[in-house]
Coordinates of C-alpha atoms in Angstrom, one line a residue:
X1287 CA 38.0 -18.8 46.5
X1288 CA 34.8 -17.7 48.2
X1289 CA 32.9 -14.9 46.4
X1290 CA 32.9 -12.8 49.5
X1291 CA 36.6 -11.9 49.3
X1292 CA 36.9 -11.4 45.5
X1293 CA 37.7 -8.0 44.1
X1294 CA 34.7 -5.6 43.9
X1295 CA 32.7 -7.8 46.2
X1296 CA 30.3 -6.4 48.8
X1297 CA 31.6 -6.1 52.4
X1298 CA 32.2 -9.4 54.3
X1299 CA 29.6 -10.3 56.9
X1300 CA 30.1 -8.9 60.4
X1301 CA 29.6 -11.7 63.0
X1302 CA 28.6 -15.3 62.5
X1303 CA 26.6 -16.1 59.3
X1304 CA 26.1 -19.1 57.1
X1305 CA 28.5 -18.1 54.2
X1306 CA 28.0 -20.2 51.1
X1307 CA 31.3 -21.9 50.1
X1308 CA 31.5 -21.5 46.3
X1309 CA 34.3 -21.7 43.9
X1310 CA 32.8 -18.9 41.8
X1311 CA 34.8 -15.6 41.8
X1312 CA 33.0 -12.3 41.0
X1313 CA 34.0 -11.3 37.5
X1314 CA 35.5 -14.7 36.5
X1315 CA 33.3 -14.7 33.3
X1316 CA 33.8 -11.1 32.6
X1317 CA 35.5 -9.5 29.6
X1318 CA 38.0 -6.9 30.9
X1319 CA 39.3 -4.0 28.8
X1320 CA 41.2 -1.3 30.6
X1321 CA 43.2 1.3 28.7
X1322 CA 44.3 4.2 30.9
X1323 CA 42.8 7.6 30.0
X1324 CA 40.9 6.1 27.1
X1325 CA 38.2 3.6 28.0
X1326 CA 37.3 0.9 30.5
X1327 CA 35.0 -2.1 30.3
X1328 CA 34.4 -4.9 32.8
X1329 CA 31.3 -6.8 31.6
X1330 CA 29.8 -10.3 32.0
X1331 CA 30.5 -12.1 28.8
X1332 CA 27.0 -13.5 28.3
X1333 CA 24.6 -11.3 30.3
X1334 CA 25.9 -8.0 28.9
X1335 CA 26.3 -9.2 25.3
X1336 CA 22.8 -10.8 25.0
X1337 CA 21.1 -8.0 26.8
X1338 CA 22.8 -5.1 25.0
X1339 CA 22.5 -6.6 21.6
X1340 CA 18.8 -7.4 22.1
X1341 CA 18.0 -4.0 23.4
X1342 CA 19.9 -2.2 20.7
X1343 CA 18.1 -4.3 18.1
X1344 CA 14.7 -3.7 19.6
X1345 CA 15.3 0.1 19.7
X1346 CA 16.4 0.1 16.0
X1347 CA 13.5 -2.0 14.8
X1348 CA 11.0 0.0 16.8
X1349 CA 12.3 3.3 15.4
X1350 CA 12.4 1.8 11.8
X1351 CA 8.9 0.4 11.9
X1352 CA 7.2 2.8 14.3
X1353 CA 4.1 3.4 12.1
X1354 CA 3.2 -0.3 12.0
X1355 CA 3.9 -1.4 15.5
X1356 CA 1.1 0.3 17.5
X1357 CA -1.4 -2.5 16.7
X1358 CA 1.2 -5.1 17.7
X1359 CA 1.8 -3.4 21.1
X1360 CA -2.0 -3.0 21.7
X1361 CA -2.6 -6.7 20.9
X1362 CA 0.3 -7.9 23.2
X1363 CA -1.0 -5.9 26.2
X1364 CA -4.6 -7.0 25.6
X1365 CA -3.7 -10.7 25.3
X1366 CA -1.5 -10.8 28.4
X1367 CA -3.7 -8.8 30.7
X1368 CA -6.9 -10.4 29.3
X1369 CA -5.7 -14.0 29.8
X1370 CA -3.3 -13.9 32.6
X1371 CA -4.7 -11.3 35.0
X1372 CA -5.4 -14.0 37.5
X1373 CA -1.8 -15.0 37.5
X1374 CA -0.5 -11.5 38.2
X1375 CA -3.1 -11.0 41.0
X1376 CA -2.3 -14.3 42.6
X1377 CA 1.5 -13.6 42.5
X1378 CA 1.0 -10.3 44.2
X1379 CA -1.1 -12.0 47.0
X1380 CA 1.5 -14.7 47.6
X1381 CA 4.3 -12.1 47.9
X1382 CA 2.3 -10.1 50.5
X1383 CA 1.7 -13.2 52.5
X1384 CA 5.4 -14.1 52.4
X1385 CA 6.3 -10.7 53.8
X1386 CA 3.8 -10.7 56.6
X1387 CA 4.8 -14.3 57.5
X1388 CA 8.5 -13.3 57.8
X1389 CA 7.7 -10.2 59.8
X1390 CA 5.7 -12.3 62.4
X1391 CA 8.2 -15.2 62.5
X1392 CA 11.4 -15.5 64.5
X1393 CA 13.3 -15.2 61.1
X1394 CA 12.5 -11.4 61.4
X1395 CA 15.4 -11.0 63.9
X1396 CA 18.1 -11.9 61.4
X1397 CA 20.3 -8.9 60.6
X1398 CA 21.4 -8.3 57.0
X1399 CA 25.2 -8.2 56.9
X1400 CA 25.7 -10.2 60.0
X1401 CA 24.6 -9.8 63.7
X1402 CA 27.2 -7.1 64.3
X1403 CA 26.4 -5.0 61.1
X1404 CA 24.9 -1.6 61.5
X1405 CA 23.0 0.5 58.9
X1406 CA 25.1 2.4 56.3
X1407 CA 22.6 5.2 56.0
X1408 CA 20.4 7.2 58.4
X1409 CA 16.7 6.3 58.4
X1410 CA 15.8 9.6 56.6
X1411 CA 18.3 9.1 53.8
X1412 CA 17.4 5.4 53.5
X1413 CA 13.7 6.1 53.2
X1414 CA 14.1 9.0 50.8
X1415 CA 16.2 6.9 48.4
X1416 CA 13.9 3.8 48.4
X1417 CA 10.8 6.0 48.0
X1418 CA 12.1 8.2 45.2
X1419 CA 13.4 5.2 43.3
X1420 CA 10.3 3.1 44.0
X1421 CA 7.4 4.9 42.3
X1422 CA 7.9 8.7 42.3
X1423 CA 6.9 9.4 38.6
X1424 CA 3.9 7.2 39.0
X1425 CA 2.6 9.1 42.1
X1426 CA 3.0 12.3 40.2
X1427 CA 1.1 11.0 37.1
X1428 CA -1.6 9.1 38.8
X1429 CA -2.0 11.0 42.1
X1430 CA -5.0 12.9 40.7
X1431 CA -5.9 11.0 37.6
X1432 CA -6.4 7.5 39.1
X1433 CA -8.7 8.5 42.0
X1434 CA -10.6 10.7 39.6
X1435 CA -10.9 8.0 37.0
X1436 CA -12.1 5.4 39.5
X1437 CA -14.6 7.9 41.0
X1438 CA -16.1 8.8 37.7
X1439 CA -16.4 5.1 36.6
X1440 CA -17.8 4.0 40.0
X1441 CA -20.4 6.8 40.1
X1442 CA -21.6 5.7 36.6
X1443 CA -22.0 2.1 37.8
X1444 CA -22.0 -1.0 35.7
X1445 CA -22.7 -0.7 31.9
X1446 CA -23.7 -3.7 29.8
X1447 CA -23.6 -4.1 26.0
X1448 CA -24.8 -7.3 24.5
X1449 CA -24.7 -9.0 27.9
X1450 CA -21.0 -8.0 28.5
X1451 CA -19.9 -5.5 31.1
X1452 CA -18.0 -2.6 29.4
X1453 CA -17.5 -0.1 32.2
X1454 CA -14.2 0.5 34.0
X1455 CA -15.7 0.7 37.6
X1456 CA -13.9 -1.3 40.3
X1457 CA -16.0 -4.2 41.7
X1458 CA -19.7 -3.4 41.4
X1459 CA -19.3 0.4 41.2
X1460 CA -21.5 2.8 43.2
X1461 CA -24.1 4.2 40.8
X1462 CA -25.5 7.5 41.7
X1463 CA -23.9 7.6 45.2
X1464 CA -21.0 10.1 45.3
X1465 CA -19.8 9.2 48.8
X1466 CA -19.8 5.5 48.1
X1467 CA -18.1 6.1 44.8
X1468 CA -15.4 8.2 46.6
X1469 CA -14.7 5.4 49.1
X1470 CA -14.5 2.8 46.4
X1471 CA -12.3 5.0 44.2
X1472 CA -9.8 5.7 47.0
X1473 CA -9.8 2.1 48.1
X1474 CA -9.0 0.9 44.6
X1475 CA -6.2 3.5 44.2
X1476 CA -4.6 2.6 47.5
X1477 CA -4.8 -1.1 46.5
X1478 CA -2.6 -0.3 43.5
X1479 CA -0.1 1.8 45.5
X1480 CA -0.1 0.1 48.9
X1481 CA 1.0 -3.2 50.3
X1482 CA 1.1 -5.3 47.1
X1483 CA 3.6 -3.3 45.1
X1484 CA 5.9 -2.8 48.1
X1485 CA 5.7 -6.5 49.0
X1486 CA 7.0 -7.2 45.4
X1487 CA 9.9 -4.9 45.9
X1488 CA 10.6 -6.1 49.5
X1489 CA 10.9 -9.7 48.6
X1490 CA 13.5 -9.0 45.9
X1491 CA 15.4 -6.5 48.2
X1492 CA 15.5 -8.9 51.1
X1493 CA 16.5 -11.9 49.0
X1494 CA 19.4 -10.0 47.3
X1495 CA 20.6 -8.5 50.6
X1496 CA 20.5 -11.9 52.4
X1497 CA 22.5 -13.8 49.7
X1498 CA 25.0 -11.0 49.2
X1499 CA 25.5 -9.5 52.7
X1500 CA 25.1 -12.8 54.7
X1501 CA 25.9 -15.6 52.2
X1502 CA 28.8 -13.8 50.5
X1503 CA 27.5 -14.2 46.9
X1504 CA 27.6 -11.6 44.1
X1505 CA 24.9 -8.9 44.2
X1506 CA 22.9 -10.3 41.2
X1507 CA 19.5 -11.9 40.8
X1508 CA 21.1 -15.3 40.1
X1509 CA 22.6 -15.5 43.6
X1510 CA 19.1 -15.8 45.1
X1511 CA 18.6 -19.1 43.3
X1512 CA 21.7 -20.8 44.7
X1513 CA 19.5 -22.9 47.1
X1514 CA 17.6 -24.2 44.0
X1515 CA 20.3 -24.6 41.4
X1516 CA 23.5 -24.9 43.4
X1517 CA 26.7 -24.3 41.4
X1518 CA 24.7 -24.5 38.2
X1519 CA 23.5 -21.0 39.0
X1520 CA 26.8 -19.6 37.6
X1521 CA 25.9 -21.2 34.2
X1522 CA 23.0 -20.8 31.8
X1523 CA 20.2 -21.0 34.5
X1524 CA 21.8 -17.9 36.1
X1525 CA 22.5 -16.2 32.8
X1526 CA 18.8 -16.4 31.8
X1527 CA 17.7 -15.0 35.2
X1528 CA 20.0 -12.1 35.0
X1529 CA 19.1 -11.4 31.4
X1530 CA 15.4 -11.4 32.3
X1531 CA 16.2 -9.0 35.1
X1532 CA 18.0 -6.6 32.7
X1533 CA 15.1 -6.7 30.2
X1534 CA 12.5 -6.2 33.0
X1535 CA 14.4 -3.3 34.4
X1536 CA 15.0 -1.5 31.1
X1537 CA 11.3 -1.8 29.9
X1538 CA 9.9 -1.1 33.3
X1539 CA 12.0 2.1 33.6
X1540 CA 11.2 3.1 30.0
X1541 CA 7.5 2.9 30.8
X1542 CA 8.0 5.3 33.7
X1543 CA 10.3 7.6 31.7
X1544 CA 7.7 7.8 28.9
X1545 CA 4.9 8.5 31.3
X1546 CA 7.0 11.2 33.1
X1547 CA 7.8 12.8 29.7
X1548 CA 4.1 13.0 28.9
X1549 CA 3.3 14.7 32.2
X1550 CA 6.2 17.1 32.1
X1551 CA 5.3 18.1 28.5
X1552 CA 1.7 18.7 29.5
X1553 CA 2.8 20.8 32.5
X1554 CA 5.1 22.9 30.2
X1555 CA 2.1 23.5 27.9
X1556 CA -0.2 24.4 30.8
X1557 CA 2.3 26.8 32.4
X1558 CA 4.3 28.3 29.5
X1559 CA 2.3 27.4 26.4
X1560 CA 4.9 25.1 24.9
X1561 CA 3.0 22.7 22.7
X1562 CA 2.8 19.2 24.2
X1563 CA 3.8 17.5 21.0
X1564 CA 5.7 14.2 20.5
X1565 CA 8.8 16.2 19.6
X1566 CA 8.6 18.0 22.9
X1567 CA 8.3 14.8 24.8
X1568 CA 11.3 13.3 22.9
X1569 CA 13.4 16.4 23.6
X1570 CA 12.5 16.1 27.3
X1571 CA 13.5 12.5 27.4
X1572 CA 16.8 13.2 25.8
X1573 CA 17.5 16.3 28.0
X1574 CA 16.6 14.5 31.2
X1575 CA 18.6 11.4 30.2
X1576 CA 21.6 13.7 29.9
X1577 CA 21.0 14.9 33.4
X1578 CA 20.6 11.3 34.6
X1579 CA 24.0 10.4 33.0
X1580 CA 25.7 13.2 34.9
X1581 CA 24.1 11.9 38.1
X1582 CA 25.2 8.3 37.3
X1583 CA 28.7 9.4 36.8
X1584 CA 28.6 11.1 40.3
X1585 CA 27.6 7.8 42.0
X1586 CA 25.1 6.8 44.7
X1587 CA 26.3 9.1 47.5
X1588 CA 26.8 12.3 45.5
X1589 CA 24.1 11.8 42.8
X1590 CA 21.2 9.5 43.7
X1591 CA 21.3 10.3 47.5
X1592 CA 21.3 14.0 47.0
X1593 CA 18.6 14.1 44.4
X1594 CA 16.4 11.8 46.4
X1595 CA 16.6 14.0 49.4
X1596 CA 15.9 17.1 47.4
X1597 CA 12.9 15.4 45.8
X1598 CA 11.5 14.2 49.1
X1599 CA 11.7 17.8 50.4
X1600 CA 9.9 19.2 47.3
X1601 CA 7.3 16.5 47.4
X1602 CA 6.7 17.1 51.1
X1603 CA 6.4 20.9 50.4
X1604 CA 3.8 20.4 47.7
X1605 CA 1.9 17.9 49.9
X1606 CA 1.8 20.3 52.9
X1607 CA 0.7 23.1 50.6
X1608 CA -2.3 21.1 49.2
X1609 CA -3.3 20.0 52.7
X1610 CA -3.1 23.5 54.0
X1611 CA -5.0 25.4 51.3
X1612 CA -7.2 22.6 50.1
X1613 CA -10.1 20.9 52.0
X1614 CA -7.9 20.4 55.1
X1615 CA -10.4 18.7 57.4
X1616 CA -11.7 16.5 54.6
X1617 CA -8.1 15.4 53.8
X1618 CA -7.4 14.7 57.5
X1619 CA -10.5 12.7 58.0
X1620 CA -10.2 11.1 54.5
X1621 CA -6.8 9.6 55.4
X1622 CA -8.4 7.4 58.1
X1623 CA -11.6 6.8 56.1
X1624 CA -9.6 5.8 53.1
X1625 CA -7.5 3.4 55.1
X1626 CA -10.8 1.9 56.4
X1627 CA -12.2 1.6 52.9
X1628 CA -9.0 0.0 51.7
X1629 CA -9.2 -2.7 54.5
X1630 CA -12.9 -3.2 53.7
X1631 CA -12.5 -3.7 50.0
X1632 CA -9.1 -5.4 50.0
X1633 CA -10.3 -9.0 49.9
X1634 CA -12.6 -8.3 46.9
X1635 CA -10.0 -6.2 45.1
X1636 CA -7.3 -8.8 45.5
X1637 CA -9.5 -11.7 44.4
X1638 CA -7.9 -13.2 41.3
X1639 CA -10.8 -15.4 40.2
X1640 CA -14.4 -14.9 39.0
X1641 CA -14.2 -11.2 38.7
X1642 CA -17.1 -9.3 37.0
X1643 CA -15.2 -6.0 36.7
X1644 CA -12.9 -7.4 34.0
X1645 CA -11.9 -4.0 32.6
X1646 CA -10.7 -2.8 36.0
X1647 CA -9.0 -6.1 37.0
X1648 CA -7.3 -6.5 33.6
X1649 CA -6.7 -2.9 32.5
X1650 CA -5.7 -1.5 35.8
X1651 CA -4.7 -4.1 38.4
X1652 CA -3.0 -6.7 36.1
X1653 CA -1.1 -3.9 34.3
X1654 CA 0.0 -2.4 37.6
X1655 CA 1.2 -5.7 39.0
X1656 CA 3.2 -6.4 35.8
X1657 CA 4.7 -2.9 35.9
X1658 CA 5.7 -3.3 39.6
X1659 CA 7.1 -6.8 38.9
X1660 CA 9.1 -5.4 35.9
X1661 CA 10.5 -2.7 38.3
X1662 CA 11.3 -5.2 41.1
X1663 CA 14.9 -6.1 40.0
X1664 CA 15.8 -2.4 39.8
X1665 CA 14.0 -1.2 43.0
X1666 CA 14.8 -4.4 44.9
X1667 CA 18.5 -4.3 44.2
X1668 CA 18.7 -0.6 44.9
X1669 CA 16.9 -1.1 48.3
X1670 CA 19.2 -4.0 49.0
X1671 CA 22.3 -1.9 48.3
X1672 CA 21.3 0.7 50.8
X1673 CA 19.9 -1.6 53.4
X1674 CA 22.9 -3.4 54.8
X1675 CA 22.7 -3.5 58.6
X1676 CA 18.9 -3.6 58.8
X1677 CA 17.0 -6.6 60.3
X1678 CA 14.7 -8.7 58.2
X1679 CA 11.7 -7.4 60.3
X1680 CA 12.9 -3.8 60.1
X1681 CA 13.4 -3.9 56.3
X1682 CA 10.1 -5.5 55.6
X1683 CA 8.1 -3.4 58.0
X1684 CA 9.6 -0.2 56.7
X1685 CA 9.4 -1.1 53.0
X1686 CA 5.8 -2.3 53.4
X1687 CA 4.3 0.2 55.7
X1688 CA 6.1 3.6 55.5
X1689 CA 5.8 4.1 51.7
X1690 CA 2.3 2.7 51.7
X1691 CA 1.1 5.1 54.3
X1692 CA 2.8 8.0 52.5
X1693 CA 1.1 6.9 49.3
X1694 CA -2.3 6.9 51.1
X1695 CA -1.7 10.4 52.3
X1696 CA -0.5 11.5 48.9
X1697 CA -3.5 10.0 47.1
X1698 CA -5.9 11.4 49.7
X1699 CA -4.5 14.9 49.4
X1700 CA -4.2 15.1 45.6
X1701 CA -7.0 12.8 44.5
X1702 CA -9.3 13.7 47.4
X1703 CA -8.9 17.4 46.7
X1704 CA -9.7 16.9 43.0
X1705 CA -12.8 14.8 43.8
X1706 CA -14.0 17.5 46.3
X1707 CA -13.6 20.1 43.5
X1708 CA -16.0 18.1 41.4
X1709 CA -18.5 17.0 44.1
X1710 CA -18.5 20.1 46.4
X1711 CA -17.6 22.9 44.1
X1712 CA -19.1 21.7 40.8
X1713 CA -15.8 22.1 38.9
X1714 CA -15.5 19.7 36.0
X1715 CA -12.3 20.8 34.4
X1716 CA -10.2 18.2 36.3
X1717 CA -12.6 15.5 35.4
X1718 CA -12.6 16.4 31.7
X1719 CA -8.9 16.9 31.3
X1720 CA -6.5 14.4 29.8
X1721 CA -4.7 12.1 32.4
X1722 CA -1.4 13.9 32.1
X1723 CA -3.1 17.3 32.7
X1724 CA -5.3 16.5 35.6
X1725 CA -2.7 17.3 38.3
X1726 CA -2.2 20.8 36.8
X1727 CA -5.9 21.4 36.4
X1728 CA -6.4 20.5 40.1
X1729 CA -3.6 22.9 41.1
X1730 CA -5.3 25.6 38.9
X1731 CA -8.1 25.9 41.4
X1732 CA -5.7 26.5 44.4
X1733 CA -3.6 29.6 45.2
X1734 CA -0.2 30.4 43.5
X1735 CA -0.9 28.0 40.6
X1736 CA 2.1 29.0 38.6
X1737 CA 4.5 28.2 41.6
X1738 CA 2.9 24.9 42.5
X1739 CA 2.6 23.8 38.9
X1740 CA 6.3 24.6 38.3
X1741 CA 7.2 22.6 41.5
X1742 CA 5.1 19.7 40.0
X1743 CA 7.1 19.8 36.8
X1744 CA 10.4 19.9 38.7
X1745 CA 9.3 16.9 40.8
X1746 CA 8.5 14.9 37.6
X1747 CA 11.9 15.8 36.1
X1748 CA 13.9 14.9 39.3
X1749 CA 11.9 11.7 39.9
X1750 CA 12.7 10.9 36.2
X1751 CA 16.4 11.4 36.9
X1752 CA 16.5 9.5 40.2
X1753 CA 14.7 6.5 38.6
X1754 CA 17.0 6.6 35.5
X1755 CA 20.3 6.8 37.4
X1756 CA 19.3 4.3 40.1
X1757 CA 18.2 1.9 37.4
X1758 CA 21.5 2.4 35.5
X1759 CA 23.5 1.5 38.6
X1760 CA 21.5 -1.6 39.1
X1761 CA 21.5 -2.8 35.5
X1762 CA 25.2 -2.3 35.4
X1763 CA 25.8 -4.3 38.5
X1764 CA 23.8 -7.2 37.0
X1765 CA 25.5 -6.9 33.6
X1766 CA 29.0 -6.7 35.2
X1767 CA 28.5 -10.1 37.0
X1768 CA 27.8 -8.6 40.4
X1769 CA 30.6 -6.0 40.5
X1770 CA 29.3 -3.0 42.4
X1771 CA 32.1 -0.6 41.2
X1772 CA 32.2 -1.3 37.5
X1773 CA 33.6 1.3 35.1
X1774 CA 31.6 4.4 34.5
X1775 CA 31.2 4.1 30.7
X1776 CA 29.0 1.0 31.2
X1777 CA 26.6 3.0 33.4
X1778 CA 26.5 5.7 30.8
X1779 CA 25.6 3.1 28.2
X1780 CA 22.6 1.8 30.2
X1781 CA 21.4 5.3 31.1
X1782 CA 21.6 6.3 27.4
X1783 CA 19.6 3.3 26.3
X1784 CA 16.9 3.7 28.9
X1785 CA 16.2 7.1 27.3
X1786 CA 16.5 5.7 23.7
X1787 CA 14.1 2.8 24.5
X1788 CA 11.6 5.3 26.0
X1789 CA 11.9 7.4 22.8
X1790 CA 11.4 4.4 20.6
X1791 CA 8.3 3.3 22.5
X1792 CA 6.8 6.8 22.4
X1793 CA 7.3 6.9 18.6
X1794 CA 6.1 3.3 18.2
X1795 CA 2.7 3.6 20.0
X1796 CA 2.9 6.0 22.9
X1797 CA 1.5 5.0 26.2
X1798 CA 0.1 1.7 24.9
X1799 CA 3.5 0.6 23.7
X1800 CA 5.1 1.6 27.0
X1801 CA 2.5 -0.4 28.9
X1802 CA 2.8 -3.4 26.6
X1803 CA 6.5 -3.8 27.2
X1804 CA 6.1 -3.5 30.9
X1805 CA 3.5 -6.3 30.9
X1806 CA 5.6 -8.5 28.5
X1807 CA 8.7 -8.4 30.7
X1808 CA 6.6 -8.6 33.9
X1809 CA 5.2 -12.0 33.0
X1810 CA 8.4 -14.1 33.0
X1811 CA 9.8 -12.2 35.9
X1812 CA 6.7 -13.0 38.0
X1813 CA 7.7 -16.7 37.7
X1814 CA 11.2 -15.7 38.8
X1815 CA 9.8 -14.0 41.9
X1816 CA 7.8 -17.0 43.0
X1817 CA 11.0 -19.1 42.8
X1818 CA 12.9 -16.3 44.7
X1819 CA 10.3 -16.5 47.5
X1820 CA 11.0 -20.2 48.0
X1821 CA 14.8 -19.6 47.9
X1822 CA 14.6 -16.7 50.3
X1823 CA 12.8 -18.7 53.0
X1824 CA 15.2 -21.6 52.5
X1825 CA 18.2 -19.2 52.9
X1826 CA 16.8 -17.5 56.0
X1827 CA 16.2 -20.9 57.7
X1828 CA 19.9 -21.7 57.2
X1829 CA 21.0 -18.6 59.1
X1830 CA 22.1 -18.8 62.7
X1831 CA 19.5 -17.3 65.0

C-alpha cells in the first residue's frame, strides 16, 4: 500500500508527480496505545524508544553530576570547533551553492504538492511562521552583542602572544580605524545570519517537502534518503537518521532556550531589579515551557501561527521605533553599506582553509554553523509543513533572501545604533555590559526605555515559546514515524523535555554546555545534510517538468 494513502499521511499530490511505490505504511512500526478519556500513544517503536531513553538518561546524569561536567563540555566544544571548523564551513558553502544552483535551473519550476497544488497559507502568515521559528531568540540575544563584539575586536586589531594570534577579530581586523572596524563587524555579523544559515534550513525544508508532498513518503528525515537506500530506509539506516534528527533538534533547541532564559533574566533585572540568578533562569525556563505546552496542545493554526504573527508585529514595532528615534539616516545608509561590506568580505569570511583568525573562525563561525545545522531538522520540517503549494524556486528564493534581508536590517538597526552610541556619543556602557545585557543597555540611551525593554523581554519569551512548540510538533512527527496528527501527550512529553534539557545544561555548565551540545549534535547531522543534498537533486530530476 503506498504511503501516500495511509492513515495520518500528508495530502496526496495534486496533478502528475513521480510517486514512489513503496510497501511501507505510515505507522506500521508504531506502538499504539489508545484508551478513551485516559491516555493515547502512537510512537515509532525504535526511534521514540532510543531517543526518549537517551535524552531522559542524559538529563538525569547532567543534573546528578552538574558540578563536574563543565570542564567536559568545555573540552568537547573546543575539540570539535578547533579541529573541524573547516568541515562546518565547507558544508555551509556547499549548501549555499546547491540552493543557488536549483534557483537558477529549470528544476526551480517544480511545484511542491504537484502542479495543481496551491499554498495552504498566505505569504504573510508563511513568512512570519518560518522567521519566528528560524532564529528569533538568537536575533534578540545577538542583535546588539555580536556587532558590538566584532567591532571592539576588529578595532583592537590582531594580538599575538608567543607567536600565536589570540584576538577574536574577524579576518585581519581594522586596528585604529573605527569606520573600517564597523564595516568588518557588520559584514561578519551578516555572514552569520544571512545566506548560509538559511541555505541550511532551505535544503532540509525542500527535501522534506519534495519527498512527502510529491513522492508520497512519510514526513520524516529518513524519507529524503530513499534514492540512496531504497526500501532499506525503513530499517536501521532510517532509524539512525531519524534518531540523529531528534537529538540534533532537542539540543539545538535547548541551546536557544538557555540563551533566551539568560537574556530574559537579564532584562528582568535591568527593568524590575529581579536578580539574574541561576534560579531565576531555571524558573523562567520552566514557566515558559508551561506556556509552550499550552501552545503545543492548541496546534499549529491556533498556537504557533497566532504567536508567530504576534511576535512578528512586536518585532516590527521595536525595529521601527529604533530606526525612528535612533540614528535614522545612518541606519538607512548603513543597510546598503552593510550589504556591500557583506558582499566584499564574503569570500574571505567563508574560506574554510588557511585562516589566521582562528578564534573567530572556530569560536564564532564553526559554532554558528553547527548550531544552525542542529536546528535544521526542526526548522526545515516546520518550513516544509507550511510550504505545500510553493514552487522550488519560490521556496528557496523566499527562504534565502527575505529572512536574510530582514536580518541585515535588524542587525543594522540594533547593532549599528549601539556602535554609533560608542563611536559618535562616547557612551561605553553598551560595550562594557555582559552579552545578555547589551540590548537593554542600548535601549537605555533611547526614549521610553522601560516600554521598549519590556517589549524586548516579551519578544524573547514569545520567541522562546514559538521555538519550543514548533520544535515539539516536529520532533513528535519524527518520533511517531511520520504521523502528522499524533496524540497530544507525545507533544507534551517532548515540550517538557526540551525545557528540562535546557535546565540541565544551564546547571551543568551554563552557556558553554549549551554550545557544546549544539556543536556535538551538529557534526553528525552535517554529514546527513550532505547526503540529503545529493538525494534532493536526484529526486527533483525524477519529477515531470
